[in-house]
Short mmCIF file of C-alpha atoms and ligand atoms in Angstrom, two decimals:
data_model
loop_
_atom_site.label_atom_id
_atom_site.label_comp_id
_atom_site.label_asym_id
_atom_site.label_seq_id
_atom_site.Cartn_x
_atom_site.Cartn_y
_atom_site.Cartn_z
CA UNK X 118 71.74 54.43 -24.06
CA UNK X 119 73.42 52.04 -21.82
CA UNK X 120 72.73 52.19 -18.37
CA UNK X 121 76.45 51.66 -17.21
CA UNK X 122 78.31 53.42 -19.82
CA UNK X 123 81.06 54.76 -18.43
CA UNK X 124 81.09 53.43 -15.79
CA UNK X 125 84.64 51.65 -16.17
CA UNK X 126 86.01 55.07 -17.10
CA UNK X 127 85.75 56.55 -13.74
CA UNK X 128 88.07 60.18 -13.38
CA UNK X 129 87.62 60.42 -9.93
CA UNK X 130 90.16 58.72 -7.61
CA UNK X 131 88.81 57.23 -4.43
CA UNK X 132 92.29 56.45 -2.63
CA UNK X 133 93.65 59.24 -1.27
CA UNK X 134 89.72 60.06 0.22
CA UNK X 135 89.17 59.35 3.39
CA UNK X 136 84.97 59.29 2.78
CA UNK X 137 84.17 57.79 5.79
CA UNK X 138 85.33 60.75 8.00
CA UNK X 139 83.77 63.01 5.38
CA UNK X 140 80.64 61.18 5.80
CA UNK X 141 80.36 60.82 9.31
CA UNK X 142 81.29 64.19 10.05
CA UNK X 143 78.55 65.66 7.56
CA UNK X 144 75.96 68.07 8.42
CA UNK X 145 72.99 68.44 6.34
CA UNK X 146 72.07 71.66 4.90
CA UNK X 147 69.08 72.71 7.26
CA UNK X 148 67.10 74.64 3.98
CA UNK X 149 66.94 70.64 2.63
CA UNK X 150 64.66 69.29 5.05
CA UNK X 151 62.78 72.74 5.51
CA UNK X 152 62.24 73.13 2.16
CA UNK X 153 61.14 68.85 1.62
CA UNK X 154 60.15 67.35 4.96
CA UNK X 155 62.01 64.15 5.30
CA UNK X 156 64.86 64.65 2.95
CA UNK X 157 67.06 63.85 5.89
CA UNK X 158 70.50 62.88 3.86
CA UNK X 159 72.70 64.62 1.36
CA UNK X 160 71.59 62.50 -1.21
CA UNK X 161 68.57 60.98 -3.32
CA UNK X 162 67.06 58.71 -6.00
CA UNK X 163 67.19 60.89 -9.70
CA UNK X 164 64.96 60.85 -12.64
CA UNK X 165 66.07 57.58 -14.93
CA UNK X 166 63.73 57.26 -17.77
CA UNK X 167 62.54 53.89 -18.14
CA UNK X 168 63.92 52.81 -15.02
CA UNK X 169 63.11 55.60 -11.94
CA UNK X 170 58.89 54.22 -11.47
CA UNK X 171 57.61 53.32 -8.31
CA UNK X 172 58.96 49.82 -8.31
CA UNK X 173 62.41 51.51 -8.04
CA UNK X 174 61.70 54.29 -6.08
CA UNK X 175 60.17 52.13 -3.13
CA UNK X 176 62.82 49.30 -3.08
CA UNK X 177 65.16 52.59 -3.04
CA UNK X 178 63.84 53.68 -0.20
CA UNK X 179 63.62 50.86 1.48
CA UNK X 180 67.36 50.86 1.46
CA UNK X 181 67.44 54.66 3.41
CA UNK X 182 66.83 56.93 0.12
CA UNK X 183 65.35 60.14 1.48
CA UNK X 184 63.93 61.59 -1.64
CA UNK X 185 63.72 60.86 -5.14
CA UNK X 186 62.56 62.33 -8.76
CA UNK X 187 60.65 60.89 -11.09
CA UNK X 188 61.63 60.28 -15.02
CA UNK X 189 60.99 63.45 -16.87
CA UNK X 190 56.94 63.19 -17.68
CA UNK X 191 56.12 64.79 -20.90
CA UNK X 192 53.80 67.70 -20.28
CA UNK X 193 51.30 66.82 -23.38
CA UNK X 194 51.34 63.52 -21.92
CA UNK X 195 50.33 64.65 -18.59
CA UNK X 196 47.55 66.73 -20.09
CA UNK X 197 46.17 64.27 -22.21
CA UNK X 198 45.66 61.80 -18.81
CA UNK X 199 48.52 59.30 -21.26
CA UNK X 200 50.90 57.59 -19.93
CA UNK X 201 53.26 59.28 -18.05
CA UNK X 202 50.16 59.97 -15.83
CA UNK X 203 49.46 56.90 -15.47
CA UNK X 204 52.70 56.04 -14.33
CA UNK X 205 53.10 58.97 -12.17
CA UNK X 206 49.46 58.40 -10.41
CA UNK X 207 50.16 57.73 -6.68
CA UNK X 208 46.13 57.20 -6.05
CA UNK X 209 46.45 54.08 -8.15
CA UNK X 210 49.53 53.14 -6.44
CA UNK X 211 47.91 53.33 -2.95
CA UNK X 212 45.37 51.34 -4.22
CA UNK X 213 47.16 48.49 -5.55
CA UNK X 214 50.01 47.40 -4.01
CA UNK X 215 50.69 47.63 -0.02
CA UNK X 216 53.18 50.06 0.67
CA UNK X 217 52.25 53.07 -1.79
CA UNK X 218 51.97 55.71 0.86
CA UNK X 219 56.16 54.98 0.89
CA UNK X 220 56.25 56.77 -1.99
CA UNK X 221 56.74 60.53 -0.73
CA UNK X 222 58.55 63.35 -0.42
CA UNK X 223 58.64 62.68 -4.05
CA UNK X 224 59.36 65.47 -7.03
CA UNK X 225 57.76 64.74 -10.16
CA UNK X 226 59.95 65.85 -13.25
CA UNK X 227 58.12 67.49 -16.13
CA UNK X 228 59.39 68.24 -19.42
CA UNK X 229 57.84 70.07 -22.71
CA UNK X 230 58.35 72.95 -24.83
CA UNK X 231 55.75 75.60 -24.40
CA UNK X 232 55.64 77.71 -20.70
CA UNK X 233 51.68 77.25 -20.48
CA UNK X 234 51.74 73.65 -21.21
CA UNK X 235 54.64 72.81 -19.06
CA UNK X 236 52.68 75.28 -15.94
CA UNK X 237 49.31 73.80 -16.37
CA UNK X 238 51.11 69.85 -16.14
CA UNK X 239 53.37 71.04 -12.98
CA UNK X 240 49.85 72.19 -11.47
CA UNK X 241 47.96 68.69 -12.02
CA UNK X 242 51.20 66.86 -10.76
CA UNK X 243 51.23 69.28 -7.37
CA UNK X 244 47.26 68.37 -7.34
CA UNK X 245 48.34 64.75 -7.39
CA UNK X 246 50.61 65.02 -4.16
CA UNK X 247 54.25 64.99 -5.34
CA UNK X 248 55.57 67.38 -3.01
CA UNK X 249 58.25 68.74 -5.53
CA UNK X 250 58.05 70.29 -9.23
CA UNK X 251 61.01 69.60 -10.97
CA UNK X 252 61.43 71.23 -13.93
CA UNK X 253 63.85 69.20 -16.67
CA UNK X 254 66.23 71.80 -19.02
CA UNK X 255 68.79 69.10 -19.45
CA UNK X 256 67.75 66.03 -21.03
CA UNK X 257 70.45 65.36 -24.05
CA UNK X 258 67.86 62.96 -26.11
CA UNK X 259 68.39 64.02 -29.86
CA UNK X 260 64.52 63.94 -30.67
CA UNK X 261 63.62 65.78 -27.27
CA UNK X 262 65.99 68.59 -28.63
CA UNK X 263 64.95 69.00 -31.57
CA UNK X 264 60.76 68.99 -30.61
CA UNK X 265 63.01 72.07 -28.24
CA UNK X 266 62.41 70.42 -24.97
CA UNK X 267 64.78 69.66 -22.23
CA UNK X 268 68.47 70.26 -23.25
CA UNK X 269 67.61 72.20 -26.09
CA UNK X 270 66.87 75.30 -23.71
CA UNK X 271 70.19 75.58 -22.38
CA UNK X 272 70.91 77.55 -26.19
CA UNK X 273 67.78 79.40 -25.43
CA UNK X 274 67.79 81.36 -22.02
CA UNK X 275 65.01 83.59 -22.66
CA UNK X 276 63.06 80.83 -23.62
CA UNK X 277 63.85 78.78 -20.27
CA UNK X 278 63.44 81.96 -17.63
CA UNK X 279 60.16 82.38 -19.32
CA UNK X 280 59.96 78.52 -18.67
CA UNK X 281 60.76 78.70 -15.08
CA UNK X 282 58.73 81.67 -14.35
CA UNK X 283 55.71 80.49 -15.70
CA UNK X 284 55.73 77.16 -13.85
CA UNK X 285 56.74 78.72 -10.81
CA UNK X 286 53.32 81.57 -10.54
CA UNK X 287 51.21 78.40 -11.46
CA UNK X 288 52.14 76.15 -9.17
CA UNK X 289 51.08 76.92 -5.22
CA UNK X 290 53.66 78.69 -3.25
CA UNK X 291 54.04 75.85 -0.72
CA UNK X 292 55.32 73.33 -2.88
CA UNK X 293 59.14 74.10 -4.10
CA UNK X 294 59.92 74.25 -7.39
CA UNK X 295 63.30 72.82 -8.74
CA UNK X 296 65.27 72.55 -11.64
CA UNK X 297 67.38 69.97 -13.51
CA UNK X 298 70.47 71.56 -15.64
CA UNK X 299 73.71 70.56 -17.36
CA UNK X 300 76.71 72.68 -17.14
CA UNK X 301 75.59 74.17 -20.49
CA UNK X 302 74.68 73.13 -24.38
CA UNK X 303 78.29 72.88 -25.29
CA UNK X 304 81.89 74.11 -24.73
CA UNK X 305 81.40 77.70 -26.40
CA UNK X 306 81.67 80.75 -24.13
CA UNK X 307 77.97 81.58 -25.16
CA UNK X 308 76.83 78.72 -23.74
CA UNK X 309 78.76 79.34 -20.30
CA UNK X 310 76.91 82.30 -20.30
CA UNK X 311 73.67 81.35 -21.27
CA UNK X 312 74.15 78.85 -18.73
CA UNK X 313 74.81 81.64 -16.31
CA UNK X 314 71.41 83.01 -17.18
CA UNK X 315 69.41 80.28 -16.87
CA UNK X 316 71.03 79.31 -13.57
CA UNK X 317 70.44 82.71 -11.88
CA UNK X 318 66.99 83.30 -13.34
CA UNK X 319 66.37 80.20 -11.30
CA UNK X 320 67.42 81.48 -8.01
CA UNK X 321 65.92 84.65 -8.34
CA UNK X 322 62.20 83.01 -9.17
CA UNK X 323 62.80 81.67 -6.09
CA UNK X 324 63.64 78.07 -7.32
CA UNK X 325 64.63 75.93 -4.34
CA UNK X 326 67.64 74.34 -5.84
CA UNK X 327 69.44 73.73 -9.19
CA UNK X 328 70.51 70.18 -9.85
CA UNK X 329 73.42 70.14 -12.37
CA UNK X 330 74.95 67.75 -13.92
CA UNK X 331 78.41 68.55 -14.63
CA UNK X 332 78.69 67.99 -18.37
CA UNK X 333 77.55 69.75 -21.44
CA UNK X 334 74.38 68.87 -23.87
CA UNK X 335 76.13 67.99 -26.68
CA UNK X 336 78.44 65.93 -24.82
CA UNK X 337 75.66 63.27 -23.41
CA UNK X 338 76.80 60.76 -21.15
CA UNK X 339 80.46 60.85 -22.64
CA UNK X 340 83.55 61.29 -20.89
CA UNK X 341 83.77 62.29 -17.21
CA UNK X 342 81.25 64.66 -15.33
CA UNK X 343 83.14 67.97 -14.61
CA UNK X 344 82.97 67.76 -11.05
CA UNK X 345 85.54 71.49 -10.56
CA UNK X 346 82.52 73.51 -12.51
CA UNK X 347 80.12 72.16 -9.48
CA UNK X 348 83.31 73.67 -7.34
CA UNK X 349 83.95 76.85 -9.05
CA UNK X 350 80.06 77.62 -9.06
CA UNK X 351 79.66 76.68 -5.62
CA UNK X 352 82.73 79.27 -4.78
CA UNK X 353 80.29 81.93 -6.63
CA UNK X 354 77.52 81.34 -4.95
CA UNK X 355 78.21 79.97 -1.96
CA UNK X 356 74.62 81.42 -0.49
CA UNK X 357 72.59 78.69 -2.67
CA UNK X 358 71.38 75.48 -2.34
CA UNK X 359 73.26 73.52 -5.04
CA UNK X 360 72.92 69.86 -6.03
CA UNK X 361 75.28 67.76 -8.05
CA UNK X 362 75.16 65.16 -10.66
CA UNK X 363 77.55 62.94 -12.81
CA UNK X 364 79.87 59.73 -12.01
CA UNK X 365 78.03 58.61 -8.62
CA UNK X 366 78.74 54.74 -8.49
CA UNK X 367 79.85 53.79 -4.78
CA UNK X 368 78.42 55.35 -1.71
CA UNK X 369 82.47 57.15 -0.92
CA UNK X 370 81.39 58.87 -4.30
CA UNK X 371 78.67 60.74 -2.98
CA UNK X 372 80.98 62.39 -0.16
CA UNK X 373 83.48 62.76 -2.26
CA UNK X 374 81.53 64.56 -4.11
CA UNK X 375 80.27 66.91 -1.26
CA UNK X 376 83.49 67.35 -0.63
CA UNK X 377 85.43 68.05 -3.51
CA UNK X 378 82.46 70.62 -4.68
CA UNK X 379 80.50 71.84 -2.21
CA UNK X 380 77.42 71.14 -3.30
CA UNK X 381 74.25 70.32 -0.95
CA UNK X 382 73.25 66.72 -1.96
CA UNK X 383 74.02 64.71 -4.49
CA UNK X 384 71.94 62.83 -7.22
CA UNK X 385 72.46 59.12 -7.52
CA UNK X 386 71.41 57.63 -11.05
CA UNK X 387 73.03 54.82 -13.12
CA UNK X 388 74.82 53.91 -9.82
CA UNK X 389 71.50 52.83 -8.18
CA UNK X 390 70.33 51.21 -11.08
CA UNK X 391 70.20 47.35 -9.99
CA UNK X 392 72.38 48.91 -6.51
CA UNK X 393 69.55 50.09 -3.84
CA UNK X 394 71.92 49.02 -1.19
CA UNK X 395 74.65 51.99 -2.86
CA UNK X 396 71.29 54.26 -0.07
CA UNK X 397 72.12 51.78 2.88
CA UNK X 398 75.42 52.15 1.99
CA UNK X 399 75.81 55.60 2.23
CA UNK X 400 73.87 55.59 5.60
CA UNK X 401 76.54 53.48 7.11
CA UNK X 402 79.04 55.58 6.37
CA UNK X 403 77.45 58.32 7.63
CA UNK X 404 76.37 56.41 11.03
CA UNK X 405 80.60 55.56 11.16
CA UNK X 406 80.41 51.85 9.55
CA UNK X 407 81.68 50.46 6.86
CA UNK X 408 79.62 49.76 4.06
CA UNK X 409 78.58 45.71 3.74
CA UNK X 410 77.76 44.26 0.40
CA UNK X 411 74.48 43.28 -0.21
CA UNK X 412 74.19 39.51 0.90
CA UNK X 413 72.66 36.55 -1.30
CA UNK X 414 70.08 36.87 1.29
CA UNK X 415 69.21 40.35 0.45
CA UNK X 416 69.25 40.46 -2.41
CA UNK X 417 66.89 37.81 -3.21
CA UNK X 418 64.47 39.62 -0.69
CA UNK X 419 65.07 43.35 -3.01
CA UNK X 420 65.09 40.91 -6.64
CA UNK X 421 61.53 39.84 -5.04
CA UNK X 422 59.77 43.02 -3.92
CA UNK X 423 60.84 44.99 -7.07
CA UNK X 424 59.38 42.63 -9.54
CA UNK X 425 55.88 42.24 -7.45
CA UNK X 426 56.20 46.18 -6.60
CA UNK X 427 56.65 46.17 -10.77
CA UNK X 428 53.70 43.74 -11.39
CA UNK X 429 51.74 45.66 -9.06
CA UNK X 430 52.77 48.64 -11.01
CA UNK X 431 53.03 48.00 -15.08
CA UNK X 432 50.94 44.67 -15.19
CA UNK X 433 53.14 41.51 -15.40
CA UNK X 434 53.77 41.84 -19.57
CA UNK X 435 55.23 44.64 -18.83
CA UNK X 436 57.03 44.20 -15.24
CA UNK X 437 58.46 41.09 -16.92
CA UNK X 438 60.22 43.72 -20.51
CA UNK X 439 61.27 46.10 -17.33
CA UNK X 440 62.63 43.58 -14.80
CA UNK X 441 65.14 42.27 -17.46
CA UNK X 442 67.76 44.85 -17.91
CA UNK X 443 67.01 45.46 -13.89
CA UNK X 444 68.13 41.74 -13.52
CA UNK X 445 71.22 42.25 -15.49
CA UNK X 446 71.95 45.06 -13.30
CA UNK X 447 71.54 43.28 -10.01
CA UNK X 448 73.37 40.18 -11.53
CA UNK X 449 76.40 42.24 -11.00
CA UNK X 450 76.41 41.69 -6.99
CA UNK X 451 76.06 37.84 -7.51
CA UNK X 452 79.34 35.42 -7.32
CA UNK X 453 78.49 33.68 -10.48
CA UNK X 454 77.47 37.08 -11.98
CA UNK X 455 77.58 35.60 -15.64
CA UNK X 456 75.64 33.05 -14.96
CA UNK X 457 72.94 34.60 -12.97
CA UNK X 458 73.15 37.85 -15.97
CA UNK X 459 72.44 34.99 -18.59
CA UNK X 460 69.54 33.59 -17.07
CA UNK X 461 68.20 37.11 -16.53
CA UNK X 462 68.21 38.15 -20.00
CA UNK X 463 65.33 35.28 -20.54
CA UNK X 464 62.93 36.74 -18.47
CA UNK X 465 59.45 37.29 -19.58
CA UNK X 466 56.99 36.75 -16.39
CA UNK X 467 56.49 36.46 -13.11
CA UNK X 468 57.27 32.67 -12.87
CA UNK X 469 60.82 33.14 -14.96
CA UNK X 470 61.91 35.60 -12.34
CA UNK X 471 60.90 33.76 -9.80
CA UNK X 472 62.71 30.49 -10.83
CA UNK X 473 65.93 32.63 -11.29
CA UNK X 474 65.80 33.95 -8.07
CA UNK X 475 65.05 30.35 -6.69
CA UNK X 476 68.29 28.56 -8.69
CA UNK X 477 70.57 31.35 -8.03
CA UNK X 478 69.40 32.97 -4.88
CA UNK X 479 67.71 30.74 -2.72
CA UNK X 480 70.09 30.40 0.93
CA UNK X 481 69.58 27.38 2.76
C1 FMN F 299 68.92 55.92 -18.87
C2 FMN F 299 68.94 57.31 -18.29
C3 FMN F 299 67.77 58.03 -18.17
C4 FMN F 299 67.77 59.32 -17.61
N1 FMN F 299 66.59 59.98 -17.46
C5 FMN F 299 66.57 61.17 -16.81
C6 FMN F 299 65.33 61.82 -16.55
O1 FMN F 299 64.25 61.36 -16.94
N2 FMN F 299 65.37 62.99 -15.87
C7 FMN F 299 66.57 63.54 -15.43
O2 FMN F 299 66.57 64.59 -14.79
N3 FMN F 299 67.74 62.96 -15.68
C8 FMN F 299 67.77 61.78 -16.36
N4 FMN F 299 68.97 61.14 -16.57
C9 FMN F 299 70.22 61.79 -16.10
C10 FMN F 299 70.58 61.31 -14.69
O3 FMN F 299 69.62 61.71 -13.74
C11 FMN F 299 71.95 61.83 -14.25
O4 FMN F 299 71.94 63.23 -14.21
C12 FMN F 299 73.08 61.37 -15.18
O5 FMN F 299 72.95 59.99 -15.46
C13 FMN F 299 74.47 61.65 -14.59
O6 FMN F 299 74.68 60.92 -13.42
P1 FMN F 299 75.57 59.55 -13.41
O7 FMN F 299 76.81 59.82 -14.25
O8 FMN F 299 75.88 59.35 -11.94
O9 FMN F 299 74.71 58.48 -14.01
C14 FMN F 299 68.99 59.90 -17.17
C15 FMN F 299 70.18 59.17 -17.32
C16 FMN F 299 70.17 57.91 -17.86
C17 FMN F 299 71.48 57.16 -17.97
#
C-alpha cells in the first residue's frame, strides 16, 4: 500500500478554518496526561507498519511529538522472542544508540487472534516498559483478516470483548490499556452495531481511549475518512476520551479535526511519514505562530539522525531497504524535489545516503 495514497484526494476544506485560533485557544483534555504522563498535546505519532520503529519515533519527537504507537506487533511473534520483539526491545535501544531513553511514553500495539495469546504478549510488552497496551481491531490487511486478526473482529464482537477483556485482567492495572478501531467492517447496519458493541465493551473494561479511524474495513485506505461519524459519536458520548484518525496531512488538519469532531487527540500517520516537522508544526500553532517549512538546513540535520538512529536500529543492510521510501518521502520538502526523489530511490548504505544528503542538502 502506498504511503501517500490519497493524499491528493483530500475532502476536507482548510479555507474557511481559521486553525490557528482553534489551536491556540486549545485546552488539553486533563484525563490525557493523567492517564500517560507527558502526552502534553492533542496529538501523536500512530502505528505505521514498516515505517513507525524507533528511528521514526525519536526524530518524531524530536520535532515536539508527545506520544506515539508502535506498528501492530504480532502476538506469536512477541512470544516466540521473533522479530517484532526485537524491534520493539527498548533495552537494546538504550544500549546502542545515544538517545534511547527518548523513546517513552510509548504504547506498544499488539495484534493476534486468540485472547490468551494476545494477554500473555500485552504482559511481556508492559514488562518491557512501554507505558501503553494498545490493542489493534482494525488493521484492513487481507491476510491479517483472514488468519481473523485485526479488522476481521469488527464482524465478530463477542470475539473482540472477549479480546479486550482478557488483555485488560492480564495486564497490571497501572498501565492503560487502549484500543485501535475503524468505524466498522463495512457499510451494513450490522456492522454499525457490532461496531457499537465493540466500542462500548471497551469503555466499560475500563479501556482508556478508543482510537478510530473513520472508515470501514472493507473500505481500506479508499476514499475519504468519515470525519461526521467521529462527530456524531462524540455527541453520544460526550463523557469519553475519544481519539481520531483518517486524512491528517498538515498541522491545521489536526485542529480541524478537534474541531469539527470533538474528539480528544488526534493520530497523525501517512502525514508524518517523511514530515516530522508536520509535530513542530502543530506546536507553533498552538504557541500562536505560524507554521515555517522545514529549511534545507533542517532537514539535512532530521535526513541525518534518522538514517544513523536506523543503522543504530536495523543494521545498515537494512536501514539502507528502510531509508529509501523514507527518502522519497522527505524529497517532497526539497526545491528540486524530483531530483533529490531520484537519487533517493538508489540508496543502499550508509555512504549513498550520505552523498545524497551532501549534493542536495549541504548549505554553505
Ligand atoms: C503503511 C501503513 C501502515 C499502517 N500500520 C498500522 C499499524 O501497524 N497499526 C495501526 O494501528 N494502524 C496502522 N495504520 C493505520 C494508520 O495508523 C491510520 O489509522 C490510517 O493511515 C489513517 O490515517 P491517515 O489517513 O491520516 O493516514 C497503517 C497505515 C498505513 C498507511
Amino acid at each position: 500500500m502506498s504511503a501517500s495514497a490519497s493524499q491528493d484526494e483530500r475532502p476536507h476544506s482548510t479555507t474557511s478554518y481559521d486553525a490557528a485560533s482553534a489551536a491556540r485557544q486549545y485546552e488539553l483534555d486533563q484525563r490525557i496526561p493523567q492517564a500517560v504522563p507527558g502526552f502534553d498535546a492533542p496529538f501523536f505519532q500512530a502505528g505505521l507498519a514498516g515505517y513507525s520503529d524507533a528511528a521514526m519515533r525519536i526524530v518524531a519527537r524530536r520535532q515536539g511529538c508527545p506520544f506515539c504507537v508502535t506498528e501492530a506487533l504480532l502476538d506469536r511473534l512477541l512470544l516466540a522472542g521473533g522479530r517484532g520483539f526485537a524491534k520493539a526491545d527498548l533495552a537494546d535501544l538504550r544500549e546502542s544508540i545515544p538517545g534511547g531513553e527518548e523513546d517513552h511514553p510509548l504504547a506498544g500495539q499488539i495484534i493476534g487472534s486468540q485472547p490468551g495469546e494476545m494477554a500473555r504478549a500485552a504482559v511481556l510488552l508492559a514488562d518491557q516498559g512501554f507505558e501503553v497496551i494498545d490493542v489493534n481491531l482494525a488493521c484492513p490487511v487481507k491476510k491479517i483478516a483472514r488468519k481473523y486478526r485485526g479488522g476481521h473482529f469488527l464482524a465478530h464482537p463477542e470475539q473482540a470483548s472477549a479480546v479486550l477483556r482478557v488483555v485488560r485482567e492480564a495486564v497490571p492495572s497501572a498501565i492503560p490499556c487502549t484500543v485501535k478501531l475503524r468505524l466498522a467492517w463495512d457499510d451494513s447496519p450490522q456492522a454499525a452495531l457490532d461496531f457499537e458493541r465493540i466500542f462500548n465493551s471497551a469503555y466499560d473494561l475500563g479501556y482508556a481511549w478508543a482510537t478510530v479511524h473513520a472508515r470501514t474495513v472493507k473500505q481500506k485506505y479508499i476514499g475519504p475518512s468519515d470525519w461526521r461519524f467521529l462527530a456524531e459519536l462524540t455527541a453520544r458520548y460526550d463523557d469519553r476520551v475519544i481519539f481520531g484518525s483518517g486524512d491528517i496531512w498538515q498541522p491545521e488538519d489536526i485542529f480541524r479535526m478537534l474541531s469539527e469532531t470533538g474528539v480528544k487527540a488526534v493520530a497523525v500517520a501517512r502525514g508524518c511519514i517523511g514530515n516530522p516537522w508536520i509535530f513542530r508544526q502543530a506546536r507553533q500553532l498552538m504557541a500562536g505562530q505560524a507554521p515555517s517549512p522545514p529549511t534545507i538546513a533542517e532537514q539535512r540535520d532530521v535526513l541525518l539522525q534518522h538514517f544513523h538512529i536506523s543503522v543504530a536500529i536495523n543494521g545498515e543492510r537494512l536501514a539502507g531497504r528502510m531509508m529509501r521510501k523514507f527518502g522519497i518521502m522527505f524529497s517532497r520538502h526539497h526545491p528540486s524535489a524530483g531530483a533529490v526523489k531520484e537519487a533517493f530511490v538508489k540508496v543502499k548504505s550508509r555512504a549513498d545516503w550520505e552523498s545524497v544528503v551532501s549534493e542536495h542538502y549541504d548549505v554553505l
